[in-house]
Structures are given as structure tokens and as C-alpha cells.
mmCIF file of C-alpha atoms in Angstrom:
data_model
loop_
_atom_site.group_PDB
_atom_site.id
_atom_site.type_symbol
_atom_site.label_atom_id
_atom_site.label_comp_id
_atom_site.label_asym_id
_atom_site.label_seq_id
_atom_site.Cartn_x
_atom_site.Cartn_y
_atom_site.Cartn_z
ATOM 1 C CA MET A 1 -35.843 13.431 14.197
ATOM 2 C CA SER A 2 -36.153 16.495 12.010
ATOM 3 C CA ASP A 3 -35.253 16.273 8.323
ATOM 4 C CA ALA A 4 -34.146 19.903 8.333
ATOM 5 C CA PRO A 5 -30.416 20.382 7.616
ATOM 6 C CA PRO A 6 -28.267 21.623 10.515
ATOM 7 C CA THR A 7 -27.749 25.356 10.648
ATOM 8 C CA ASN A 8 -24.004 24.952 10.041
ATOM 9 C CA ALA A 9 -24.489 22.784 6.939
ATOM 10 C CA TYR A 10 -21.942 23.394 4.193
ATOM 11 C CA GLU A 11 -23.332 24.861 0.999
ATOM 12 C CA PRO A 12 -20.997 24.183 -1.969
ATOM 13 C CA PRO A 13 -20.192 27.242 -4.085
ATOM 14 C CA LYS A 14 -20.985 27.262 -7.800
ATOM 15 C CA VAL A 15 -17.281 26.935 -8.594
ATOM 16 C CA TRP A 16 -14.850 25.200 -6.246
ATOM 17 C CA THR A 17 -11.598 26.963 -5.388
ATOM 18 C CA TRP A 18 -8.614 25.571 -3.541
ATOM 19 C CA ASN A 19 -8.265 26.582 0.098
ATOM 20 C CA LYS A 20 -4.690 25.913 1.209
ATOM 21 C CA GLU A 21 -5.779 26.259 4.836
ATOM 22 C CA SER A 22 -8.464 23.572 4.632
ATOM 23 C CA GLY A 23 -6.797 21.527 7.369
ATOM 24 C CA GLY A 24 -6.144 17.857 7.879
ATOM 25 C CA ARG A 25 -2.937 15.944 8.391
ATOM 26 C CA PHE A 26 -1.751 16.258 4.798
ATOM 27 C CA ALA A 27 -2.981 19.773 4.073
ATOM 28 C CA ALA A 28 0.564 21.076 3.625
ATOM 29 C CA ILE A 29 1.267 18.836 0.635
ATOM 30 C CA ASN A 30 -2.146 18.265 -0.960
ATOM 31 C CA ARG A 31 -2.869 20.286 -4.084
ATOM 32 C CA PRO A 32 -5.311 20.084 -7.015
ATOM 33 C CA ILE A 33 -2.664 19.956 -9.759
ATOM 34 C CA ALA A 34 -0.062 17.448 -10.923
ATOM 35 C CA GLY A 35 3.554 17.839 -11.964
ATOM 36 C CA PRO A 36 6.812 18.464 -10.097
ATOM 37 C CA THR A 37 7.325 21.170 -7.488
ATOM 38 C CA HIS A 38 11.126 21.009 -7.559
ATOM 39 C CA GLU A 39 14.043 19.605 -9.525
ATOM 40 C CA LYS A 40 15.701 16.524 -8.061
ATOM 41 C CA ASP A 41 16.987 13.381 -9.741
ATOM 42 C CA LEU A 42 16.260 9.994 -8.258
ATOM 43 C CA PRO A 43 19.162 7.868 -7.020
ATOM 44 C CA VAL A 44 20.022 4.703 -8.936
ATOM 45 C CA GLY A 45 21.608 1.661 -7.335
ATOM 46 C CA ARG A 46 23.334 -1.399 -8.753
ATOM 47 C CA HIS A 47 20.435 -3.852 -8.934
ATOM 48 C CA PRO A 48 18.103 -4.578 -11.879
ATOM 49 C CA MET A 49 15.057 -3.252 -10.021
ATOM 50 C CA GLN A 50 14.912 0.246 -8.571
ATOM 51 C CA LEU A 51 11.978 0.744 -6.219
ATOM 52 C CA TYR A 52 11.016 4.162 -4.889
ATOM 53 C CA SER A 53 8.565 3.765 -2.056
ATOM 54 C CA LEU A 54 7.402 4.018 1.552
ATOM 55 C CA ALA A 55 6.038 1.185 3.708
ATOM 56 C CA THR A 56 2.398 2.172 3.468
ATOM 57 C CA PRO A 57 0.074 -0.692 2.498
ATOM 58 C CA ASN A 58 0.584 0.063 -1.197
ATOM 59 C CA GLY A 59 4.342 0.206 -0.773
ATOM 60 C CA VAL A 60 4.392 -3.073 1.150
ATOM 61 C CA LYS A 61 2.765 -4.821 -1.810
ATOM 62 C CA ALA A 62 5.822 -4.113 -3.957
ATOM 63 C CA THR A 63 8.475 -5.008 -1.376
ATOM 64 C CA VAL A 64 6.704 -8.223 -0.376
ATOM 65 C CA MET A 65 6.454 -9.219 -4.039
ATOM 66 C CA LEU A 66 10.142 -8.598 -4.657
ATOM 67 C CA GLU A 67 11.141 -10.470 -1.505
ATOM 68 C CA GLU A 68 8.868 -13.382 -2.435
ATOM 69 C CA LEU A 69 10.519 -13.584 -5.863
ATOM 70 C CA LEU A 70 13.955 -13.565 -4.260
ATOM 71 C CA GLU A 71 12.788 -16.284 -1.872
ATOM 72 C CA LEU A 72 12.024 -18.415 -4.943
ATOM 73 C CA GLY A 73 15.537 -17.819 -6.291
ATOM 74 C CA HIS A 74 14.810 -15.208 -8.973
ATOM 75 C CA LYS A 75 18.061 -13.248 -8.884
ATOM 76 C CA GLY A 76 16.721 -10.803 -11.461
ATOM 77 C CA ALA A 77 14.374 -9.497 -8.773
ATOM 78 C CA GLU A 78 17.265 -8.045 -6.748
ATOM 79 C CA TYR A 79 16.389 -4.471 -5.965
ATOM 80 C CA ASP A 80 17.364 -1.223 -4.356
ATOM 81 C CA GLY A 81 14.528 0.002 -2.143
ATOM 82 C CA TRP A 82 14.818 3.804 -1.964
ATOM 83 C CA LEU A 83 12.837 5.715 0.635
ATOM 84 C CA ILE A 84 10.424 8.350 -0.679
ATOM 85 C CA LYS A 85 8.920 10.362 2.163
ATOM 86 C CA ILE A 86 5.433 11.652 1.370
ATOM 87 C CA ASP A 87 6.250 15.079 2.738
ATOM 88 C CA GLY A 88 6.851 16.485 -0.742
ATOM 89 C CA GLU A 89 9.547 14.125 -2.053
ATOM 90 C CA GLN A 90 6.920 12.520 -4.280
ATOM 91 C CA PHE A 91 6.724 15.789 -6.222
ATOM 92 C CA SER A 92 10.376 15.863 -7.273
ATOM 93 C CA SER A 93 11.042 15.989 -11.011
ATOM 94 C CA GLY A 94 12.721 12.587 -10.880
ATOM 95 C CA PHE A 95 9.849 10.879 -9.124
ATOM 96 C CA VAL A 96 7.207 12.494 -11.320
ATOM 97 C CA GLU A 97 9.110 11.174 -14.334
ATOM 98 C CA VAL A 98 8.690 7.630 -12.994
ATOM 99 C CA ASN A 99 5.133 8.179 -11.762
ATOM 100 C CA PRO A 100 3.245 11.192 -13.159
ATOM 101 C CA ASN A 101 0.603 10.582 -10.476
ATOM 102 C CA SER A 102 3.157 11.256 -7.680
ATOM 103 C CA LYS A 103 2.137 8.247 -5.591
ATOM 104 C CA ILE A 104 4.291 5.484 -4.161
ATOM 105 C CA PRO A 105 5.330 2.850 -5.072
ATOM 106 C CA ALA A 106 7.083 3.374 -8.396
ATOM 107 C CA LEU A 107 9.415 0.897 -10.064
ATOM 108 C CA MET A 108 12.127 1.233 -12.694
ATOM 109 C CA ASP A 109 13.205 -2.020 -14.319
ATOM 110 C CA ARG A 110 16.742 -1.414 -15.588
ATOM 111 C CA SER A 111 17.459 -5.022 -16.545
ATOM 112 C CA GLY A 112 17.046 -4.471 -20.300
ATOM 113 C CA LYS A 113 18.405 -2.158 -22.970
ATOM 114 C CA GLU A 114 15.876 0.518 -22.110
ATOM 115 C CA PRO A 115 14.556 1.251 -18.598
ATOM 116 C CA ILE A 116 10.885 0.443 -18.105
ATOM 117 C CA ARG A 117 8.821 2.430 -15.626
ATOM 118 C CA VAL A 118 5.913 0.820 -13.808
ATOM 119 C CA PHE A 119 3.569 2.703 -11.490
ATOM 120 C CA GLU A 120 0.386 1.802 -9.597
ATOM 121 C CA SER A 121 0.865 -1.035 -7.119
ATOM 122 C CA ALA A 122 -1.343 -3.558 -8.943
ATOM 123 C CA SER A 123 0.480 -2.839 -12.183
ATOM 124 C CA ILE A 124 3.804 -3.507 -10.442
ATOM 125 C CA LEU A 125 2.512 -6.837 -9.115
ATOM 126 C CA VAL A 126 1.237 -7.950 -12.517
ATOM 127 C CA TYR A 127 4.412 -6.794 -14.270
ATOM 128 C CA LEU A 128 6.676 -8.702 -11.900
ATOM 129 C CA ALA A 129 4.443 -11.789 -11.868
ATOM 130 C CA GLU A 130 4.492 -11.974 -15.653
ATOM 131 C CA LYS A 131 8.191 -11.177 -15.930
ATOM 132 C CA PHE A 132 9.219 -13.951 -13.554
ATOM 133 C CA GLY A 133 6.328 -16.370 -14.052
ATOM 134 C CA ALA A 134 5.394 -16.507 -10.389
ATOM 135 C CA PHE A 135 2.399 -15.865 -8.090
ATOM 136 C CA LEU A 136 -0.005 -15.627 -11.038
ATOM 137 C CA PRO A 137 -2.166 -18.687 -11.800
ATOM 138 C CA VAL A 138 -1.806 -20.279 -15.224
ATOM 139 C CA ASP A 139 -5.194 -21.920 -15.683
ATOM 140 C CA THR A 140 -7.861 -19.587 -17.006
ATOM 141 C CA LYS A 141 -10.423 -19.925 -14.219
ATOM 142 C CA THR A 142 -8.019 -19.416 -11.302
ATOM 143 C CA ARG A 143 -6.197 -16.636 -13.141
ATOM 144 C CA ALA A 144 -9.487 -14.808 -13.674
ATOM 145 C CA GLU A 145 -10.338 -15.192 -9.978
ATOM 146 C CA CYS A 146 -6.893 -13.852 -9.053
ATOM 147 C CA PHE A 147 -7.351 -10.747 -11.211
ATOM 148 C CA SER A 148 -10.862 -10.209 -9.864
ATOM 149 C CA TRP A 149 -9.618 -10.093 -6.263
ATOM 150 C CA LEU A 150 -6.594 -8.005 -7.219
ATOM 151 C CA PHE A 151 -8.814 -5.355 -8.754
ATOM 152 C CA TRP A 152 -11.381 -5.724 -5.977
ATOM 153 C CA GLN A 153 -8.625 -4.528 -3.680
ATOM 154 C CA MET A 154 -7.713 -1.621 -5.923
ATOM 155 C CA GLY A 155 -11.333 -0.523 -6.076
ATOM 156 C CA SER A 156 -12.071 -1.108 -2.392
ATOM 157 C CA ALA A 157 -8.997 0.351 -0.692
ATOM 158 C CA PRO A 158 -9.864 3.991 -1.486
ATOM 159 C CA PHE A 159 -12.956 3.570 0.704
ATOM 160 C CA LEU A 160 -10.755 2.138 3.453
ATOM 161 C CA GLY A 161 -7.900 4.630 3.122
ATOM 162 C CA GLY A 162 -9.097 7.867 1.588
ATOM 163 C CA GLY A 163 -12.592 7.427 2.984
ATOM 164 C CA PHE A 164 -12.703 5.731 6.381
ATOM 165 C CA GLY A 165 -9.061 6.333 7.284
ATOM 166 C CA HIS A 166 -9.193 9.991 6.386
ATOM 167 C CA PHE A 167 -12.333 10.854 8.313
ATOM 168 C CA TYR A 168 -11.632 8.535 11.258
ATOM 169 C CA ALA A 169 -7.958 9.401 11.782
ATOM 170 C CA TYR A 170 -6.777 12.379 9.740
ATOM 171 C CA ALA A 171 -9.566 14.909 9.233
ATOM 172 C CA PRO A 172 -9.305 18.075 11.359
ATOM 173 C CA SER A 173 -12.713 17.369 12.905
ATOM 174 C CA LYS A 174 -14.850 14.268 13.444
ATOM 175 C CA ILE A 175 -17.865 14.151 11.150
ATOM 176 C CA GLU A 176 -20.340 11.515 12.300
ATOM 177 C CA TYR A 177 -22.033 11.077 8.938
ATOM 178 C CA ALA A 178 -18.747 10.565 7.082
ATOM 179 C CA ILE A 179 -17.333 8.126 9.639
ATOM 180 C CA ASP A 180 -20.580 6.131 9.784
ATOM 181 C CA ARG A 181 -20.834 6.005 5.992
ATOM 182 C CA TYR A 182 -17.313 4.705 5.481
ATOM 183 C CA ALA A 183 -17.326 2.408 8.525
ATOM 184 C CA MET A 184 -20.394 0.688 7.079
ATOM 185 C CA GLU A 185 -18.626 0.202 3.745
ATOM 186 C CA VAL A 186 -15.415 -1.087 5.324
ATOM 187 C CA LYS A 187 -17.340 -3.626 7.388
ATOM 188 C CA ARG A 188 -19.178 -4.723 4.262
ATOM 189 C CA GLN A 189 -15.820 -5.213 2.549
ATOM 190 C CA LEU A 190 -14.531 -7.232 5.499
ATOM 191 C CA ASP A 191 -17.612 -9.425 5.229
ATOM 192 C CA VAL A 192 -17.025 -9.928 1.496
ATOM 193 C CA LEU A 193 -13.460 -10.982 2.256
ATOM 194 C CA ASP A 194 -14.416 -13.151 5.202
ATOM 195 C CA ARG A 195 -17.010 -15.049 3.183
ATOM 196 C CA ARG A 196 -14.530 -15.721 0.405
ATOM 197 C CA LEU A 197 -11.857 -16.903 2.828
ATOM 198 C CA GLY A 198 -14.402 -19.215 4.412
ATOM 199 C CA GLU A 199 -14.482 -21.049 1.058
ATOM 200 C CA VAL A 200 -10.794 -21.081 0.098
ATOM 201 C CA GLU A 201 -7.347 -20.939 1.683
ATOM 202 C CA TYR A 202 -6.117 -18.154 -0.601
ATOM 203 C CA LEU A 203 -8.137 -15.650 -2.577
ATOM 204 C CA SER A 204 -7.688 -17.032 -6.080
ATOM 205 C CA GLY A 205 -8.886 -20.452 -4.990
ATOM 206 C CA GLY A 206 -5.462 -21.867 -5.791
ATOM 207 C CA ASP A 207 -2.062 -21.104 -4.335
ATOM 208 C CA TYR A 208 -0.897 -17.885 -2.703
ATOM 209 C CA SER A 209 -0.854 -15.231 -5.437
ATOM 210 C CA ILE A 210 -0.581 -11.534 -6.229
ATOM 211 C CA ALA A 211 -4.201 -11.203 -5.098
ATOM 212 C CA ASP A 212 -3.167 -12.113 -1.546
ATOM 213 C CA ILE A 213 -0.062 -9.931 -1.789
ATOM 214 C CA ALA A 214 -2.266 -6.969 -2.743
ATOM 215 C CA VAL A 215 -5.024 -7.456 -0.189
ATOM 216 C CA TRP A 216 -2.962 -8.464 2.859
ATOM 217 C CA PRO A 217 -1.152 -5.146 3.558
ATOM 218 C CA TRP A 218 -4.499 -3.342 3.765
ATOM 219 C CA TYR A 219 -6.966 -5.789 5.244
ATOM 220 C CA GLY A 220 -4.459 -7.871 7.172
ATOM 221 C CA ALA A 221 -3.247 -4.741 8.944
ATOM 222 C CA LEU A 222 -6.858 -3.729 9.573
ATOM 223 C CA ALA A 223 -7.653 -7.194 10.966
ATOM 224 C CA LYS A 224 -4.860 -6.825 13.523
ATOM 225 C CA GLY A 225 -5.884 -3.343 14.585
ATOM 226 C CA LEU A 226 -2.759 -1.800 13.060
ATOM 227 C CA LEU A 227 -4.515 0.477 10.574
ATOM 228 C CA TYR A 228 -5.754 3.793 11.997
ATOM 229 C CA GLY A 229 -6.083 2.183 15.444
ATOM 230 C CA ALA A 230 -9.588 1.186 14.364
ATOM 231 C CA GLY A 231 -9.629 -2.510 15.244
ATOM 232 C CA GLU A 232 -11.943 -2.254 18.247
ATOM 233 C CA PHE A 233 -14.147 0.325 16.532
ATOM 234 C CA LEU A 234 -14.750 -2.036 13.591
ATOM 235 C CA SER A 235 -14.906 -5.267 15.667
ATOM 236 C CA VAL A 236 -12.286 -6.848 13.427
ATOM 237 C CA GLN A 237 -12.006 -9.909 15.678
ATOM 238 C CA ASP A 238 -15.381 -11.057 14.366
ATOM 239 C CA TYR A 239 -13.954 -11.838 10.922
ATOM 240 C CA LYS A 240 -12.468 -15.228 11.788
ATOM 241 C CA ASN A 241 -11.533 -16.280 8.270
ATOM 242 C CA VAL A 242 -9.748 -13.002 7.619
ATOM 243 C CA GLN A 243 -7.858 -13.508 10.865
ATOM 244 C CA ARG A 244 -6.778 -17.028 9.848
ATOM 245 C CA TRP A 245 -5.590 -15.869 6.420
ATOM 246 C CA THR A 246 -3.819 -12.816 7.898
ATOM 247 C CA ASP A 247 -1.889 -14.937 10.388
ATOM 248 C CA ALA A 248 -0.845 -17.481 7.731
ATOM 249 C CA ILE A 249 0.573 -14.836 5.412
ATOM 250 C CA ALA A 250 2.318 -13.014 8.251
ATOM 251 C CA LYS A 251 4.395 -16.129 8.939
ATOM 252 C CA ARG A 252 6.005 -16.075 5.484
ATOM 253 C CA PRO A 253 9.681 -14.992 5.731
ATOM 254 C CA ALA A 254 9.468 -12.863 2.582
ATOM 255 C CA VAL A 255 6.444 -11.037 3.977
ATOM 256 C CA GLN A 256 8.258 -10.365 7.228
ATOM 257 C CA ARG A 257 11.175 -8.877 5.303
ATOM 258 C CA GLY A 258 9.034 -6.986 2.822
ATOM 259 C CA ARG A 259 7.073 -5.087 5.445
ATOM 260 C CA MET A 260 10.325 -3.805 6.983
ATOM 261 C CA VAL A 261 11.619 -2.097 3.833
ATOM 262 C CA ASN A 262 11.145 1.699 3.668
ATOM 263 C CA ARG A 263 9.492 1.611 7.092
ATOM 264 C CA THR A 264 10.170 4.665 9.284
ATOM 265 C CA TRP A 265 7.907 4.046 12.296
ATOM 266 C CA GLY A 266 7.346 1.466 15.019
ATOM 267 C CA ASP A 267 9.948 -0.799 16.579
ATOM 268 C CA PRO A 268 13.431 0.263 15.347
ATOM 269 C CA ALA A 269 14.234 -3.428 14.761
ATOM 270 C CA SER A 270 11.406 -3.499 12.188
ATOM 271 C CA GLN A 271 12.648 -0.462 10.277
ATOM 272 C CA LEU A 272 14.906 -0.813 7.252
ATOM 273 C CA HIS A 273 14.735 2.658 5.768
ATOM 274 C CA GLU A 274 16.478 1.630 2.566
ATOM 275 C CA ARG A 275 17.304 -1.813 1.235
ATOM 276 C CA HIS A 276 20.310 -2.233 -1.067
ATOM 277 C CA ASP A 277 21.490 -5.736 -0.176
ATOM 278 C CA ALA A 278 19.918 -8.898 1.198
ATOM 279 C CA GLY A 279 22.198 -8.622 4.223
ATOM 280 C CA ASP A 280 20.738 -5.252 5.169
ATOM 281 C CA PHE A 281 18.012 -6.983 7.183
ATOM 282 C CA GLN A 282 20.675 -8.222 9.575
ATOM 283 C CA THR A 283 22.959 -5.178 9.609
ATOM 284 C CA ARG A 284 21.088 -1.989 8.646
ATOM 285 C CA THR A 285 17.863 -1.888 10.657
ATOM 286 C CA GLN A 286 17.411 1.204 12.818
ATOM 287 C CA ASP A 287 18.172 -0.563 16.083
ATOM 288 C CA LYS A 288 21.597 -1.473 14.693
ATOM 289 C CA ILE A 289 22.686 1.746 13.001
ATOM 290 C CA GLY A 290 21.273 4.036 15.687
ATOM 291 C CA GLU A 291 20.178 6.839 13.369
ATOM 292 C CA PRO A 292 17.040 8.888 14.111
ATOM 293 C CA ALA A 293 13.945 7.835 12.215
ATOM 294 C CA LYS A 294 13.280 9.654 8.953
ATOM 295 C CA GLU A 295 9.819 11.123 9.216
#
């Protein structure tokens, strides 16, 4: 094989400039600057927690956490789950005020004298765990392990989402080098996870925790072939310990509810576009209200 670069190899310019026509699924909304594109206030409901989100893996972390807290009887975790479509809604002035990075999920805790904003999914998990004293180990060793796996997920998921997912599913053309590079890294990550779960039931080494809540929406979905349709491509069935852990978490009632909130695709019975009351799961899913899906 020749080491010579292909004749159509891209040569970066000395100074990069933004090409609005660069292609890809999200080309219409991607931009190299921050800040709002339009003025629009966020809605505010009646509950202490106001969540602005979409049921992507990062969004599911927040809704699962809130539903798990409610399952334990923490009434202060009652929340309004507002749908934020990532078609430009994340650049409204109201949303940027809650999250200057314009990414879901974003949380406003209105339970005190002054509202507290929390953005970044791991930050939301830690904030809620500390506020309610749940799903965060107390002893130093297990707590440290929990944080290590929580931040492992935050550091690893960009390779899975922005790397592998982008080039495998969303890029305007298939680039063998990019797909191979990120597929190798994702399989390495799955092996890291599988080895750990061969040693322990849950990631911290203790009980189910925010580490599991963070990792499951990404790697659990990948293990079941639900992420990017890449299950067969990545041979996810080979990771037996990940499969066991994924199935166990999927059986939790709070997880089943949490993954429905702000969901706008799939089976209409699994879609609860917005959650404002615990009874909404029985009365407001898309199969019951008959409204077209919000895309």
C-alpha cells in the first residue's frame, strides 16, 4: 500500500473560516459562536424543578434521576419537563440564560428564595444527588469510584456521539478513516465497561448510583442497538456484562418513565413530549392525545 496521500486529500487553510454549506444533518443550526439567536422566554410551571430538555442520552440522565428521586418519595424533586427541540430552540434568549452553552439538559431549581441554574448533565446529577442525599455513595472509597465512572462517561461520550455517531450516521459522506478510528475507540470503551461490570453489579462497586444513571442512556442504548443503528456493526452482543447491567437498569420503573419524558420519536406510547404531573404517563402520551409528533 502506498503511503502517498490520496489526490483528493483535504489541505487545511492557514486560517479556518466557517462554511455554512458544509453539510451534515445539523448543518442548518451549527455555528462557531455562542449566544442567543432570538428573544424568547422559557415557560415556568408550578413545580420546584424546571427541566428544559430533549430525550437524547444526556437528557435522559436528568429525567431518570428526577423520576428515581420521586420513586424514593422526595416530593421536592417534582418537576415540569419542558421540551426543547434542537432545531434552534436551544438558542433562545431564555435557554441561553439557563445554559450559556446552548445544550440540553438545563435545570432551574426554583425551590429556594433565589432560582439556581444548573447545566451540564453530570452537574445536574451531582446537584440533585447532593440536594436530596440519594444515589451518591457516602463512604470515601465508593464515592470516589462513583465520581470516576461519572466523569469517565463525560469524557468518553464525545467519542461515541460527536465522533463515531457523527461520522457513522450523520456526516454527509462516509469517511472510512474517521469511522474506523472512532469505532475502534468505542469498542475499547465497551471493553473497559464490560471488564468493570464483570467485577461489580453497579459501576461504583456499591449500590446503583449517579454513575449508572449517567452511563446507561449512552452505553445501554448502544448495547441494545438503539444508538445510530450500529449494534451489529460494533458486535455489541459480545459485551455480556454490559448486556446484563443494561437489562437490570431497564427494568427499573423510574428508568422506564424517565426515558419517555421529552421523547418525540419511536412508539407513540413511549412519547411524553412534556411532563407536568405524575399522572401524565397514563394520560398524556402521544398514543392517547393523538397529536402529531414534534420534530
